[in-house]
Amino acid sequence: MLQKPRGTRDFLPEEMERRRIIEQRMRNTAMRWGYREVCTPTFETLELFTMRSGEGIIQEMYTFEDKGGRELALRPEVTAPVLRMYVNEGKVLPKPLRWCYFADCFRYERPQKGRYRQFWQFGIELIGADSASAEAEVILAGHEILSNAGVQFTLHIGHLSPMRTMLAAIDAPVAKTVMGLLDKRDFEGLEQCLTDLRHHELLESLTGLVQSKTIDEAFAICGDIPERERIEETFAILDGLDLPYTLNMGIVRGLDYYTGTVFEAFAENLGAENQIMGGGVYRLAHLFGGDDVASCGFAIGFDRVMVSLGETELVRPPVVAVLSTNEARPRSFEVAGAFREAGICAELNLMDRGIGAQMKHAAKSSDFAAIIGERELARGTVTLKNLQSGTQHECGLDEAIAEVKGVGAC
Ligand code: HAM
């Protein structure tokens, strides 16, 4: 028996329905903030991803050469493609641009629960607004999208400048190693690394910075930095709105394009792979031939959100099974058509079964049964049975449609 590739998943209809409900909630929230959906290709030129991150990233990607000898890659994320698109198509559009996306991404990683080789991201990118309000908007929208999805999470917000300022004093390769260890939250490794290199003072100050509870504490450790005013302004907006978050000056972010405020969200009920959102302020457009425009965005790990939601009850649109005798079969197509026109899912009986057997089947897969027997056929009515409560009554088609519509989200 052939199996699916490692790190990929199949989704049965039940799961797809759940996923679509949550996806739509995320899209609706983003749209209320003014973010409009965009779509980029599933594969891009390899260079788009190596330009900022270097060749090292190739081993974490699905790369291939096409028949024309072009080096391509399945997208490991959507920010670089969206910024490429901005440079190609969006430079003349009025700024700021508010774009959102829902897309599958591909990373050649060791699969485990919550870590897949094909996974979906819901993200937003705010392009062309360089202000504290822009940063605050993106963070607030991210918080609202996750809250509306129904997931329990904690939000961590930090800024890269304090740490980068402190690491400027040491060799670049060591600084990179240190940031890598902080990104993985490997504090033992960090201690080992800095002790071996006799950077005892740096270890102490970095530990202090990471543990800072307020931005004033962080500035007391890293000193006065040029970004201070902007950082204070961003946090003042968030604090003024009582956004619940934890200050975390230890956030590094794995991707190389961030330049300022960074943030991550963690689901409360997931294990090791509990980061469900990551984002921040970055600059990429200039690398792709565009202007050096400030951008800010995030991506939500959609699959992790779904794992976190578990079996949470979600309202799904009602399904009506249209049951009929053989004589009423042509009428059953008309009745099902009328339900569908009203936006309701209607399933026809396709098998050679009696009404009793059709009802047994309907009870397993539908919320209502609309029965058309001899009497209903003659009178132009249906008998509508609510399969949850068991109540039933004969009525006109319009009344039946109104009753089904009143029960669930159509
Ligand atoms: P990222 O942190 O690499 O950021 O990915 C965002 C989210 O995608 C993660 O927080 C995680 O929930 C999910 N994720 C990452 N890898 C996997 C995987 N292998 N399996 C399942 N979920 C995964 C970005 O991709 C940036 N482009 C975010 C961004 C947008 N920054 C600015 N704009």
Short mmCIF file of C-alpha atoms and ligand atoms in Angstrom, two decimals:
data_model
loop_
_atom_site.label_atom_id
_atom_site.label_comp_id
_atom_site.label_asym_id
_atom_site.label_seq_id
_atom_site.Cartn_x
_atom_site.Cartn_y
_atom_site.Cartn_z
CA MET A 1 0.00 0.00 0.00
CA LEU A 2 1.44 3.38 -0.98
CA GLN A 3 1.89 5.85 1.85
CA LYS A 4 1.90 9.65 1.92
CA PRO A 5 5.30 11.37 2.13
CA ARG A 6 6.89 11.75 5.58
CA GLY A 7 5.77 14.86 7.46
CA THR A 8 2.57 15.32 5.42
CA ARG A 9 -1.03 14.63 6.45
CA ASP A 10 -4.38 13.73 4.90
CA PHE A 11 -7.47 15.53 6.19
CA LEU A 12 -10.84 13.79 6.25
CA PRO A 13 -14.02 15.86 5.71
CA GLU A 14 -14.64 16.33 9.48
CA GLU A 15 -11.19 17.77 9.98
CA MET A 16 -11.42 19.90 6.84
CA GLU A 17 -14.70 21.38 8.06
CA ARG A 18 -13.06 22.30 11.36
CA ARG A 19 -10.06 23.76 9.60
CA ARG A 20 -12.20 25.85 7.24
CA ILE A 21 -14.25 27.27 10.13
CA ILE A 22 -11.11 28.45 11.94
CA GLU A 23 -9.43 29.63 8.73
CA GLN A 24 -12.51 31.72 7.94
CA ARG A 25 -12.58 33.19 11.45
CA MET A 26 -8.94 34.26 11.03
CA ARG A 27 -9.62 35.74 7.60
CA ASN A 28 -12.71 37.60 8.85
CA THR A 29 -10.84 39.14 11.78
CA ALA A 30 -7.92 40.19 9.54
CA MET A 31 -10.35 41.71 7.04
CA ARG A 32 -12.00 43.76 9.77
CA TRP A 33 -8.57 45.35 10.35
CA GLY A 34 -8.38 46.16 6.62
CA TYR A 35 -6.11 43.29 5.56
CA ARG A 36 -6.96 41.98 2.07
CA GLU A 37 -6.02 38.53 0.93
CA VAL A 38 -3.19 37.88 -1.51
CA CYS A 39 -1.81 34.68 -3.02
CA THR A 40 1.71 33.93 -4.27
CA PRO A 41 3.10 30.86 -6.10
CA THR A 42 3.74 27.63 -4.19
CA PHE A 43 7.29 27.62 -5.56
CA GLU A 44 9.68 30.49 -6.08
CA THR A 45 13.23 30.93 -7.31
CA LEU A 46 15.60 29.52 -4.72
CA GLU A 47 17.45 32.81 -4.60
CA LEU A 48 14.45 34.54 -3.01
CA PHE A 49 15.08 32.60 0.20
CA THR A 50 18.89 32.35 0.13
CA MET A 51 19.42 36.09 -0.49
CA ARG A 52 18.84 37.08 3.12
CA SER A 53 19.49 33.82 4.93
CA GLY A 54 22.45 32.43 2.97
CA GLU A 55 23.01 29.00 1.40
CA GLY A 56 22.71 27.30 4.80
CA ILE A 57 18.94 27.47 4.59
CA ILE A 58 18.92 25.13 1.55
CA GLN A 59 19.17 22.05 3.74
CA GLU A 60 15.94 23.10 5.50
CA MET A 61 14.00 23.48 2.24
CA TYR A 62 12.51 21.48 -0.59
CA THR A 63 14.60 22.61 -3.55
CA PHE A 64 14.64 21.31 -7.11
CA GLU A 65 15.76 22.12 -10.62
CA ASP A 66 13.04 22.36 -13.24
CA LYS A 67 13.33 21.05 -16.79
CA GLY A 68 14.71 24.42 -17.89
CA GLY A 69 17.55 24.15 -15.34
CA ARG A 70 16.10 26.81 -13.00
CA GLU A 71 16.82 26.47 -9.28
CA LEU A 72 13.49 26.56 -7.45
CA ALA A 73 12.17 25.99 -3.93
CA LEU A 74 8.80 25.21 -2.40
CA ARG A 75 8.07 28.24 -0.18
CA PRO A 76 9.23 27.65 3.43
CA GLU A 77 7.33 30.80 4.48
CA VAL A 78 5.33 33.57 2.83
CA THR A 79 6.94 36.85 3.91
CA ALA A 80 9.71 36.84 1.28
CA PRO A 81 7.24 35.90 -1.53
CA VAL A 82 4.82 38.63 -0.44
CA LEU A 83 7.61 41.23 -0.41
CA ARG A 84 8.79 39.99 -3.80
CA MET A 85 5.23 40.46 -5.01
CA TYR A 86 5.14 43.95 -3.50
CA VAL A 87 8.29 44.88 -5.46
CA ASN A 88 6.90 43.33 -8.68
CA GLU A 89 3.32 44.56 -8.50
CA GLY A 90 2.59 46.73 -5.50
CA LYS A 91 5.14 49.54 -5.46
CA VAL A 92 2.74 52.01 -7.05
CA LEU A 93 -0.17 51.13 -4.74
CA PRO A 94 -1.00 53.64 -1.98
CA LYS A 95 0.79 52.81 1.26
CA PRO A 96 0.52 51.41 3.78
CA LEU A 97 -0.46 48.10 2.22
CA ARG A 98 -2.36 45.69 4.41
CA TRP A 99 -2.16 42.16 3.03
CA CYS A 100 -3.03 38.77 4.52
CA TYR A 101 -2.58 35.19 3.31
CA PHE A 102 -3.41 31.61 4.10
CA ALA A 103 -0.92 29.28 2.46
CA ASP A 104 0.86 25.97 2.80
CA CYS A 105 4.59 26.07 3.46
CA PHE A 106 7.23 23.37 3.15
CA ARG A 107 10.22 22.81 5.39
CA TYR A 108 12.54 19.83 5.41
CA GLU A 109 12.38 19.26 9.16
CA ARG A 110 12.31 16.24 11.44
CA PRO A 111 8.58 15.56 11.75
CA GLN A 112 6.96 15.36 15.18
CA LYS A 113 3.67 16.41 16.75
CA GLY A 114 3.12 20.02 15.68
CA ARG A 115 6.11 19.99 13.32
CA TYR A 116 5.37 18.98 9.75
CA ARG A 117 7.03 19.16 6.36
CA GLN A 118 3.91 20.64 4.83
CA PHE A 119 2.04 23.02 7.13
CA TRP A 120 -0.22 26.03 6.79
CA GLN A 121 0.33 29.60 7.85
CA PHE A 122 -2.16 32.41 8.25
CA GLY A 123 -0.27 35.67 8.16
CA ILE A 124 -0.46 39.39 7.63
CA GLU A 125 2.09 41.84 6.26
CA LEU A 126 1.80 45.60 6.79
CA ILE A 127 4.07 47.24 4.21
CA GLY A 128 5.15 50.85 4.18
CA ALA A 129 4.30 52.18 7.64
CA ASP A 130 7.29 52.93 9.86
CA SER A 131 5.68 53.89 13.16
CA ALA A 132 4.93 52.69 16.67
CA SER A 133 1.24 52.60 15.71
CA ALA A 134 2.02 50.21 12.83
CA GLU A 135 3.86 47.82 15.16
CA ALA A 136 1.08 48.07 17.72
CA GLU A 137 -1.59 47.41 15.09
CA VAL A 138 0.09 44.22 13.87
CA ILE A 139 0.56 42.90 17.41
CA LEU A 140 -3.04 43.76 18.39
CA ALA A 141 -4.42 42.17 15.21
CA GLY A 142 -2.39 39.01 15.89
CA HIS A 143 -3.72 38.86 19.43
CA GLU A 144 -7.29 39.33 18.23
CA ILE A 145 -7.02 36.72 15.45
CA LEU A 146 -5.72 34.10 17.90
CA SER A 147 -8.33 35.04 20.53
CA ASN A 148 -11.18 34.82 18.01
CA ALA A 149 -9.90 31.41 16.89
CA GLY A 150 -10.58 30.28 20.46
CA VAL A 151 -7.04 29.27 21.38
CA GLN A 152 -5.52 29.88 24.84
CA PHE A 153 -2.10 31.50 24.53
CA THR A 154 0.47 33.83 26.00
CA LEU A 155 2.03 36.62 23.98
CA HIS A 156 5.70 37.54 24.31
CA ILE A 157 6.98 40.84 22.95
CA GLY A 158 10.56 42.04 22.71
CA HIS A 159 12.96 44.07 20.59
CA LEU A 160 16.16 42.97 18.90
CA SER A 161 18.19 46.14 19.46
CA PRO A 162 19.06 45.77 23.15
CA MET A 163 20.54 42.32 22.58
CA ARG A 164 22.22 43.22 19.28
CA THR A 165 23.81 46.28 20.96
CA MET A 166 25.24 44.07 23.70
CA LEU A 167 26.49 41.47 21.24
CA ALA A 168 28.14 44.09 19.00
CA ALA A 169 31.16 43.97 21.28
CA ILE A 170 31.96 40.33 20.49
CA ASP A 171 33.00 38.52 17.29
CA ALA A 172 30.19 38.15 14.76
CA PRO A 173 30.34 34.31 14.57
CA VAL A 174 30.15 34.05 18.39
CA ALA A 175 27.27 36.53 18.43
CA LYS A 176 25.47 34.38 15.86
CA THR A 177 26.00 31.26 17.98
CA VAL A 178 24.74 33.09 21.08
CA MET A 179 21.63 34.27 19.25
CA GLY A 180 21.04 30.75 17.96
CA LEU A 181 21.20 29.40 21.53
CA LEU A 182 18.83 32.10 22.77
CA ASP A 183 16.45 31.38 19.89
CA LYS A 184 16.28 27.75 21.04
CA ARG A 185 16.05 28.93 24.66
CA ASP A 186 19.07 26.74 25.38
CA PHE A 187 20.27 28.61 28.51
CA GLU A 188 22.61 25.77 29.55
CA GLY A 189 24.27 25.90 26.14
CA LEU A 190 24.52 29.67 26.44
CA GLU A 191 26.22 29.45 29.81
CA GLN A 192 28.65 26.82 28.52
CA CYS A 193 29.46 28.83 25.39
CA LEU A 194 30.09 32.16 27.13
CA THR A 195 31.96 30.58 30.06
CA ASP A 196 34.26 28.73 27.65
CA LEU A 197 35.00 32.02 25.91
CA ARG A 198 35.47 33.79 29.28
CA HIS A 199 32.66 36.24 28.54
CA HIS A 200 31.42 36.06 32.14
CA GLU A 201 30.19 39.64 32.23
CA LEU A 202 28.26 39.23 29.00
CA LEU A 203 26.64 36.08 30.33
CA GLU A 204 25.50 37.98 33.40
CA SER A 205 24.16 40.97 31.48
CA LEU A 206 22.47 38.83 28.81
CA THR A 207 20.78 36.76 31.50
CA GLY A 208 19.65 40.00 33.17
CA LEU A 209 18.33 41.35 29.88
CA VAL A 210 16.38 38.19 29.10
CA GLN A 211 14.86 38.26 32.58
CA SER A 212 13.93 41.97 32.47
CA LYS A 213 10.33 42.50 33.51
CA THR A 214 10.03 46.10 32.30
CA ILE A 215 11.60 48.06 29.45
CA ASP A 216 13.24 50.37 32.00
CA GLU A 217 15.02 47.36 33.50
CA ALA A 218 16.14 46.33 30.01
CA PHE A 219 17.48 49.82 29.23
CA ALA A 220 19.33 49.87 32.55
CA ILE A 221 21.26 46.81 31.32
CA CYS A 222 21.81 47.59 27.63
CA GLY A 223 22.26 51.34 28.07
CA ASP A 224 20.59 54.12 26.12
CA ILE A 225 20.03 52.99 22.53
CA PRO A 226 18.81 55.07 19.57
CA GLU A 227 15.63 53.00 19.29
CA ARG A 228 14.59 53.72 22.89
CA GLU A 229 11.97 56.35 22.11
CA ARG A 230 10.24 54.19 19.49
CA ILE A 231 10.27 51.15 21.80
CA GLU A 232 8.72 53.20 24.61
CA GLU A 233 6.08 54.54 22.24
CA THR A 234 5.08 51.08 20.98
CA PHE A 235 4.81 49.62 24.47
CA ALA A 236 2.89 52.70 25.69
CA ILE A 237 0.19 52.05 23.06
CA LEU A 238 -0.05 48.37 24.00
CA ASP A 239 -0.10 49.13 27.74
CA GLY A 240 -2.71 51.85 27.23
CA LEU A 241 -4.99 49.21 25.72
CA ASP A 242 -4.26 46.71 28.52
CA LEU A 243 -2.96 44.10 26.10
CA PRO A 244 -1.94 41.06 28.12
CA TYR A 245 1.68 40.17 27.26
CA THR A 246 5.04 39.26 28.74
CA LEU A 247 8.09 41.37 27.99
CA ASN A 248 10.73 39.07 26.55
CA MET A 249 13.98 40.66 25.44
CA GLY A 250 15.33 37.16 24.77
CA ILE A 251 13.27 36.72 21.59
CA VAL A 252 15.65 36.32 18.68
CA ARG A 253 13.47 34.87 15.85
CA GLY A 254 15.01 32.24 13.59
CA LEU A 255 14.64 34.15 10.31
CA ASP A 256 17.29 36.73 9.47
CA TYR A 257 15.25 39.68 8.26
CA TYR A 258 13.95 41.20 11.51
CA THR A 259 15.18 44.63 12.52
CA GLY A 260 13.20 45.81 15.56
CA THR A 261 10.16 44.81 17.58
CA VAL A 262 9.61 41.04 17.57
CA PHE A 263 6.90 38.89 19.12
CA GLU A 264 5.84 35.28 19.55
CA ALA A 265 2.77 33.53 20.94
CA PHE A 266 2.75 30.20 22.75
CA ALA A 267 -0.24 27.90 23.15
CA GLU A 268 -0.81 26.95 26.77
CA ASN A 269 -1.71 23.31 26.12
CA LEU A 270 0.95 22.23 23.61
CA GLY A 271 4.22 20.46 24.31
CA ALA A 272 7.61 21.25 22.80
CA GLU A 273 6.21 22.72 19.58
CA ASN A 274 4.06 25.32 21.31
CA GLN A 275 4.95 28.43 19.34
CA ILE A 276 1.82 29.29 17.39
CA MET A 277 2.74 32.71 16.07
CA GLY A 278 5.90 34.60 15.25
CA GLY A 279 6.56 37.95 13.69
CA GLY A 280 8.03 41.41 13.91
CA VAL A 281 9.40 44.43 12.12
CA TYR A 282 11.64 43.70 9.14
CA ARG A 283 13.12 45.01 5.91
CA LEU A 284 13.28 42.86 2.78
CA ALA A 285 11.97 44.80 -0.24
CA HIS A 286 15.33 46.49 -0.98
CA LEU A 287 16.96 43.06 -1.38
CA PHE A 288 14.54 42.23 -4.17
CA GLY A 289 15.12 45.45 -6.11
CA GLY A 290 12.54 47.63 -4.35
CA ASP A 291 12.69 50.60 -2.00
CA ASP A 292 13.97 50.08 1.52
CA VAL A 293 10.47 50.03 2.95
CA ALA A 294 9.65 49.28 6.59
CA SER A 295 7.34 46.30 7.09
CA CYS A 296 5.83 44.43 9.96
CA GLY A 297 3.93 41.16 10.03
CA PHE A 298 3.44 37.76 11.55
CA ALA A 299 2.49 34.22 10.66
CA ILE A 300 0.31 31.91 12.71
CA GLY A 301 1.09 28.19 12.63
CA PHE A 302 -2.40 27.09 11.63
CA ASP A 303 -1.83 23.36 12.26
CA ARG A 304 -0.61 24.04 15.78
CA VAL A 305 -3.69 26.15 16.44
CA MET A 306 -5.83 23.19 15.31
CA VAL A 307 -3.91 20.79 17.60
CA SER A 308 -4.35 23.24 20.46
CA LEU A 309 -8.11 23.52 19.85
CA GLY A 310 -8.34 19.72 19.98
CA GLU A 311 -11.93 18.50 19.97
CA THR A 312 -13.42 21.89 20.90
CA GLU A 313 -17.01 21.95 19.66
CA LEU A 314 -17.31 24.15 16.56
CA VAL A 315 -20.59 25.21 14.97
CA ARG A 316 -20.71 23.77 11.47
CA PRO A 317 -23.36 24.49 8.84
CA PRO A 318 -26.36 22.12 9.05
CA VAL A 319 -26.75 19.26 6.58
CA VAL A 320 -30.15 18.16 5.28
CA ALA A 321 -30.65 14.65 3.92
CA VAL A 322 -33.41 14.59 1.32
CA LEU A 323 -35.17 11.21 1.56
CA SER A 324 -37.66 10.03 -1.01
CA THR A 325 -39.55 7.10 -2.43
CA ASN A 326 -38.63 6.07 -5.98
CA GLU A 327 -41.70 7.86 -7.34
CA ALA A 328 -40.70 11.12 -5.63
CA ARG A 329 -37.09 10.97 -6.83
CA PRO A 330 -37.42 13.74 -9.46
CA ARG A 331 -39.08 15.94 -6.81
CA SER A 332 -36.20 15.22 -4.40
CA PHE A 333 -33.76 16.86 -6.87
CA GLU A 334 -35.97 20.00 -6.87
CA VAL A 335 -36.23 20.06 -3.07
CA ALA A 336 -32.46 19.58 -2.61
CA GLY A 337 -31.90 22.34 -5.18
CA ALA A 338 -34.10 24.76 -3.21
CA PHE A 339 -32.17 24.05 0.03
CA ARG A 340 -28.86 24.61 -1.77
CA GLU A 341 -30.05 27.85 -3.29
CA ALA A 342 -30.73 29.03 0.26
CA GLY A 343 -27.10 28.22 1.14
CA ILE A 344 -27.84 24.96 2.96
CA CYS A 345 -26.00 21.71 2.29
CA ALA A 346 -28.47 19.12 0.97
CA GLU A 347 -27.60 15.48 0.25
CA LEU A 348 -29.72 13.29 -1.99
CA ASN A 349 -30.36 9.60 -1.56
CA LEU A 350 -28.47 7.86 -4.38
CA MET A 351 -29.02 4.24 -3.31
CA ASP A 352 -31.84 1.80 -3.85
CA ARG A 353 -33.03 1.96 -0.23
CA GLY A 354 -36.40 2.20 1.48
CA ILE A 355 -37.27 5.30 3.55
CA GLY A 356 -36.41 3.43 6.78
CA ALA A 357 -32.88 2.57 5.60
CA GLN A 358 -32.40 6.11 4.21
CA MET A 359 -33.37 7.52 7.62
CA LYS A 360 -30.87 5.25 9.38
CA HIS A 361 -28.12 6.51 7.12
CA ALA A 362 -29.22 10.16 7.49
CA ALA A 363 -29.09 9.90 11.27
CA LYS A 364 -25.34 9.17 11.02
CA SER A 365 -24.39 12.05 8.76
CA SER A 366 -27.04 14.79 8.76
CA ASP A 367 -28.79 17.26 11.07
CA PHE A 368 -32.19 17.20 9.35
CA ALA A 369 -34.12 14.84 7.10
CA ALA A 370 -36.55 16.23 4.53
CA ILE A 371 -38.83 13.33 3.65
CA ILE A 372 -40.86 13.17 0.44
CA GLY A 373 -43.28 10.25 0.38
CA GLU A 374 -46.49 9.72 -1.53
CA ARG A 375 -48.45 12.25 0.55
CA GLU A 376 -45.80 14.98 0.44
CA LEU A 377 -45.40 14.47 -3.31
CA ALA A 378 -49.13 14.93 -3.83
CA ARG A 379 -49.32 18.04 -1.61
CA GLY A 380 -46.03 19.66 -2.65
CA THR A 381 -44.73 19.57 0.96
CA VAL A 382 -41.90 17.88 2.90
CA THR A 383 -41.83 16.27 6.31
CA LEU A 384 -38.92 17.89 8.13
CA LYS A 385 -37.34 15.85 10.91
CA ASN A 386 -34.82 17.37 13.30
CA LEU A 387 -32.43 14.45 13.75
CA GLN A 388 -31.05 15.79 17.02
CA SER A 389 -34.37 16.30 18.83
CA GLY A 390 -36.37 13.69 16.88
CA THR A 391 -39.32 16.06 16.33
CA GLN A 392 -40.93 16.17 12.91
CA HIS A 393 -43.77 17.93 11.08
CA GLU A 394 -45.07 18.36 7.58
CA CYS A 395 -44.66 21.81 6.07
CA GLY A 396 -44.08 23.80 2.92
CA LEU A 397 -40.58 23.98 1.46
CA ASP A 398 -40.04 27.66 2.43
CA GLU A 399 -40.94 26.91 6.04
CA ALA A 400 -38.55 23.94 6.08
CA ILE A 401 -35.72 26.08 4.71
CA ALA A 402 -36.39 28.81 7.32
CA GLU A 403 -36.34 26.24 10.13
CA VAL A 404 -33.01 24.72 9.04
CA LYS A 405 -31.49 28.18 8.59
CA GLY A 406 -32.55 29.16 12.08
CA VAL A 407 -30.58 26.32 13.65
CA GLY A 408 -27.04 26.80 12.38
CA ALA A 409 -24.64 28.99 10.45
CA CYS A 410 -25.46 28.58 6.77
P1 HAM B 1 8.14 31.37 11.70
O1 HAM B 1 8.29 31.62 13.17
O2 HAM B 1 9.24 30.65 11.01
O3 HAM B 1 7.90 32.80 11.04
O4 HAM B 1 6.79 30.58 11.43
C1 HAM B 1 5.57 31.08 11.92
C2 HAM B 1 4.81 29.96 12.60
O5 HAM B 1 4.66 28.86 11.71
C3 HAM B 1 5.52 29.37 13.81
O6 HAM B 1 5.29 30.15 14.96
C4 HAM B 1 4.87 28.00 13.91
O7 HAM B 1 3.65 28.09 14.62
C5 HAM B 1 4.56 27.66 12.47
N1 HAM B 1 5.54 26.65 11.96
C6 HAM B 1 6.81 26.85 11.61
N2 HAM B 1 7.38 25.69 11.19
C7 HAM B 1 6.42 24.73 11.29
C8 HAM B 1 6.36 23.32 11.00
N3 HAM B 1 7.40 22.67 10.50
N4 HAM B 1 5.20 22.66 11.24
C9 HAM B 1 4.12 23.33 11.73
N5 HAM B 1 4.11 24.66 12.00
C10 HAM B 1 5.24 25.34 11.79
C11 HAM B 1 7.67 32.99 9.70
O8 HAM B 1 7.47 32.10 8.89
C12 HAM B 1 7.64 34.46 9.31
N6 HAM B 1 7.42 34.53 7.86
C13 HAM B 1 6.59 35.22 10.09
C14 HAM B 1 6.50 36.66 9.67
C15 HAM B 1 5.57 37.23 8.89
N7 HAM B 1 7.35 37.59 10.03
C16 HAM B 1 6.98 38.74 9.47
N8 HAM B 1 5.92 38.50 8.76
#
